PDB file of C-alpha atoms in Angstrom:
ATOM      1  CA  UNK A  80       0.000   0.000   0.000  1.00 78.00           C
ATOM      2  CA  UNK A  81       2.874   2.408   0.686  1.00 82.00           C
ATOM      3  CA  UNK A  82       4.303   2.339  -2.805  1.00 87.00           C
ATOM      4  CA  UNK A  83       0.842   2.804  -4.351  1.00 90.00           C
ATOM      5  CA  UNK A  84       0.157   5.757  -2.041  1.00 89.00           C
ATOM      6  CA  UNK A  85       3.465   7.443  -2.900  1.00 93.00           C
ATOM      7  CA  UNK A  86       3.168   6.808  -6.636  1.00 92.00           C
ATOM      8  CA  UNK A  87      -0.167   8.679  -6.648  1.00 92.00           C
ATOM      9  CA  UNK A  88       1.094  11.790  -4.858  1.00 92.00           C
ATOM     10  CA  UNK A  89       3.175  14.702  -6.035  1.00 92.00           C
ATOM     11  CA  UNK A  90       4.273  15.788  -2.568  1.00 96.00           C
ATOM     12  CA  UNK A  91       5.276  13.655   0.421  1.00 96.00           C
ATOM     13  CA  UNK A  92       5.085  15.432   3.784  1.00 97.00           C
ATOM     14  CA  UNK A  93       6.860  13.747   6.683  1.00 98.00           C
ATOM     15  CA  UNK A  94       5.778  14.578  10.238  1.00 97.00           C
ATOM     16  CA  UNK A  95       7.498  12.836  13.164  1.00 97.00           C
ATOM     17  CA  UNK A  96       7.748   9.172  12.168  1.00 95.00           C
ATOM     18  CA  UNK A  97       8.312   6.875  15.091  1.00 94.00           C
ATOM     19  CA  UNK A  98       7.213   3.341  15.867  1.00 93.00           C
ATOM     20  CA  UNK A  99       6.620   1.207  18.941  1.00 93.00           C
ATOM     21  CA  UNK A 100      10.053  -0.352  18.584  1.00 94.00           C
ATOM     22  CA  UNK A 101      12.210   2.531  17.354  1.00 94.00           C
ATOM     23  CA  UNK A 102      12.387   6.320  17.666  1.00 95.00           C
ATOM     24  CA  UNK A 103      12.911   6.438  13.873  1.00 96.00           C
ATOM     25  CA  UNK A 104      10.333   4.400  11.976  1.00 96.00           C
ATOM     26  CA  UNK A 105      11.855   2.046   9.420  1.00 95.00           C
ATOM     27  CA  UNK A 106       8.627   2.178   7.390  1.00 94.00           C
ATOM     28  CA  UNK A 107       8.690   5.975   7.200  1.00 96.00           C
ATOM     29  CA  UNK A 108      12.330   5.875   6.065  1.00 97.00           C
ATOM     30  CA  UNK A 109      11.336   3.371   3.345  1.00 95.00           C
ATOM     31  CA  UNK A 110       8.567   5.762   2.249  1.00 95.00           C
ATOM     32  CA  UNK A 111      11.129   8.576   2.074  1.00 97.00           C
ATOM     33  CA  UNK A 112      13.499   6.519  -0.088  1.00 97.00           C
ATOM     34  CA  UNK A 113      10.653   5.565  -2.428  1.00 96.00           C
ATOM     35  CA  UNK A 114       9.445   9.184  -2.691  1.00 96.00           C
ATOM     36  CA  UNK A 115      13.005  10.274  -3.420  1.00 95.00           C
ATOM     37  CA  UNK A 116      13.455   7.576  -6.062  1.00 95.00           C
ATOM     38  CA  UNK A 117      10.181   8.597  -7.734  1.00 94.00           C
ATOM     39  CA  UNK A 118      11.146  12.285  -7.783  1.00 92.00           C
ATOM     40  CA  UNK A 119       8.416  13.496  -5.442  1.00 95.00           C
ATOM     41  CA  UNK A 120       8.620  16.825  -3.647  1.00 96.00           C
ATOM     42  CA  UNK A 121       9.650  15.821  -0.126  1.00 97.00           C
ATOM     43  CA  UNK A 122       8.707  18.030   2.825  1.00 98.00           C
ATOM     44  CA  UNK A 123      10.253  16.808   6.095  1.00 98.00           C
ATOM     45  CA  UNK A 124       9.084  18.729   9.156  1.00 98.00           C
ATOM     46  CA  UNK A 125      12.340  18.121  10.991  1.00 98.00           C
ATOM     47  CA  UNK A 126      11.179  20.138  13.970  1.00 98.00           C
ATOM     48  CA  UNK A 127       8.779  17.269  14.799  1.00 97.00           C
ATOM     49  CA  UNK A 128      11.727  14.926  15.370  1.00 97.00           C
ATOM     50  CA  UNK A 129      12.156  11.225  14.677  1.00 98.00           C
ATOM     51  CA  UNK A 130      12.204  10.114  11.022  1.00 98.00           C
ATOM     52  CA  UNK A 131      11.208  13.588   9.820  1.00 98.00           C
ATOM     53  CA  UNK A 132      14.328  15.061  11.422  1.00 98.00           C
ATOM     54  CA  UNK A 133      16.514  12.334   9.939  1.00 98.00           C
ATOM     55  CA  UNK A 134      15.036  13.019   6.489  1.00 98.00           C
ATOM     56  CA  UNK A 135      15.543  16.777   6.954  1.00 98.00           C
ATOM     57  CA  UNK A 136      19.167  16.145   7.965  1.00 98.00           C
ATOM     58  CA  UNK A 137      19.693  13.942   4.900  1.00 97.00           C
ATOM     59  CA  UNK A 138      18.318  16.567   2.486  1.00 98.00           C
ATOM     60  CA  UNK A 139      19.782  19.706   4.098  1.00 97.00           C
ATOM     61  CA  UNK A 140      23.275  19.489   2.538  1.00 97.00           C
ATOM     62  CA  UNK A 141      21.810  19.242  -0.972  1.00 95.00           C
ATOM     63  CA  UNK A 142      18.775  21.545  -0.897  1.00 96.00           C
ATOM     64  CA  UNK A 143      19.310  22.871  -4.426  1.00 92.00           C
ATOM     65  CA  UNK A 144      19.555  19.429  -6.017  1.00 90.00           C
ATOM     66  CA  UNK A 145      16.493  18.242  -4.066  1.00 92.00           C
ATOM     67  CA  UNK A 146      14.262  21.268  -4.748  1.00 93.00           C
ATOM     68  CA  UNK A 147      15.825  23.395  -7.449  1.00 89.00           C
ATOM     69  CA  UNK A 148      17.311  26.850  -7.276  1.00 89.00           C
ATOM     70  CA  UNK A 149      14.122  28.459  -5.967  1.00 91.00           C
ATOM     71  CA  UNK A 150      14.399  26.914  -2.496  1.00 96.00           C
ATOM     72  CA  UNK A 151      17.121  28.459  -0.356  1.00 96.00           C
ATOM     73  CA  UNK A 152      18.801  26.811   2.614  1.00 96.00           C
ATOM     74  CA  UNK A 153      17.192  29.500   4.782  1.00 97.00           C
ATOM     75  CA  UNK A 154      13.694  28.584   3.565  1.00 98.00           C
ATOM     76  CA  UNK A 155      14.373  24.860   3.974  1.00 98.00           C
ATOM     77  CA  UNK A 156      15.826  25.561   7.429  1.00 98.00           C
ATOM     78  CA  UNK A 157      12.446  26.815   8.620  1.00 98.00           C
ATOM     79  CA  UNK A 158      11.206  23.205   8.506  1.00 98.00           C
ATOM     80  CA  UNK A 159      13.577  22.395  11.371  1.00 98.00           C
ATOM     81  CA  UNK A 160      13.140  25.521  13.511  1.00 98.00           C
ATOM     82  CA  UNK A 161      10.995  24.852  16.602  1.00 97.00           C
ATOM     83  CA  UNK A 162      11.066  28.566  17.522  1.00 98.00           C
ATOM     84  CA  UNK A 163       8.798  29.423  14.584  1.00 98.00           C
ATOM     85  CA  UNK A 164       5.027  29.702  14.963  1.00 98.00           C
ATOM     86  CA  UNK A 165       2.688  27.308  13.160  1.00 97.00           C
ATOM     87  CA  UNK A 166       1.631  29.861  10.542  1.00 98.00           C
ATOM     88  CA  UNK A 167       5.227  30.506   9.495  1.00 98.00           C
ATOM     89  CA  UNK A 168       5.920  26.789   9.253  1.00 98.00           C
ATOM     90  CA  UNK A 169       2.787  26.125   7.190  1.00 98.00           C
ATOM     91  CA  UNK A 170       3.514  29.104   4.935  1.00 98.00           C
ATOM     92  CA  UNK A 171       7.056  27.757   4.454  1.00 98.00           C
ATOM     93  CA  UNK A 172       5.732  24.317   3.484  1.00 98.00           C
ATOM     94  CA  UNK A 173       3.508  25.826   0.792  1.00 97.00           C
ATOM     95  CA  UNK A 174       6.258  28.133  -0.406  1.00 97.00           C
ATOM     96  CA  UNK A 175       8.676  25.210  -0.824  1.00 97.00           C
ATOM     97  CA  UNK A 176       6.055  23.198  -2.710  1.00 96.00           C
ATOM     98  CA  UNK A 177       5.303  26.121  -5.055  1.00 95.00           C
ATOM     99  CA  UNK A 178       8.954  26.922  -5.713  1.00 95.00           C
ATOM    100  CA  UNK A 179       9.986  23.279  -6.210  1.00 94.00           C
ATOM    101  CA  UNK A 180       7.053  22.653  -8.560  1.00 92.00           C
ATOM    102  CA  UNK A 181       7.832  25.817 -10.540  1.00 92.00           C
ATOM    103  CA  UNK A 182      11.476  24.742 -10.890  1.00 89.00           C
ATOM    104  CA  UNK A 183      10.451  21.233 -11.999  1.00 85.00           C
ATOM    105  CA  UNK A 184       8.102  22.659 -14.638  1.00 86.00           C
ATOM    106  CA  UNK A 185      10.828  24.999 -15.884  1.00 84.00           C
ATOM    107  CA  UNK A 186      13.271  22.090 -16.182  1.00 78.00           C
ATOM    108  CA  UNK A 187      10.771  19.985 -18.123  1.00 77.00           C
ATOM    109  CA  UNK A 188       9.744  22.909 -20.339  1.00 82.00           C
ATOM    110  CA  UNK A 189      13.370  23.826 -20.966  1.00 75.00           C
ATOM    111  CA  UNK A 190      14.236  20.227 -21.822  1.00 56.00           C
ATOM    112  CA  UNK A 191      11.176  20.054 -24.081  1.00 48.00           C
ATOM    113  CA  UNK A 192      12.217  23.240 -25.918  1.00 49.00           C
ATOM    114  CA  UNK A 193      15.760  21.939 -26.260  1.00 44.00           C
ATOM    115  CA  UNK A 194      14.585  18.653 -27.770  1.00 43.00           C
ATOM    116  CA  UNK A 195      12.321  20.555 -30.220  1.00 45.00           C
ATOM    117  CA  UNK A 196      15.193  22.778 -31.367  1.00 46.00           C
ATOM    118  CA  UNK A 197      17.412  19.740 -31.980  1.00 45.00           C
ATOM    119  CA  UNK A 198      14.790  17.996 -34.141  1.00 45.00           C
TER     120      UNK A 198
END
């Protein structure tokens, strides 16, 4: 069911992610790897801890390659800042989604134009 769920989505938001046997859920980490492999926009709310923080820590060094040039390290950093209020965090989530989607569309459109000019 997990792979079907992730294949159908465009964005995967990770909040906490713990299990009865581990502070970092193995299943949530598998969902992250699948979402990454499928090129989904991944939003880890690291400030919630557990698997979400581990995912945030994994993506933080390579923000530009994960989201495109429109998402700065400062914007991504908001997802791991517990001092921020809920509105700022939610606004940051939507801003990252919009910027990452815009960058993905631009890449596809640019690649499409390039292939048309070659033909």
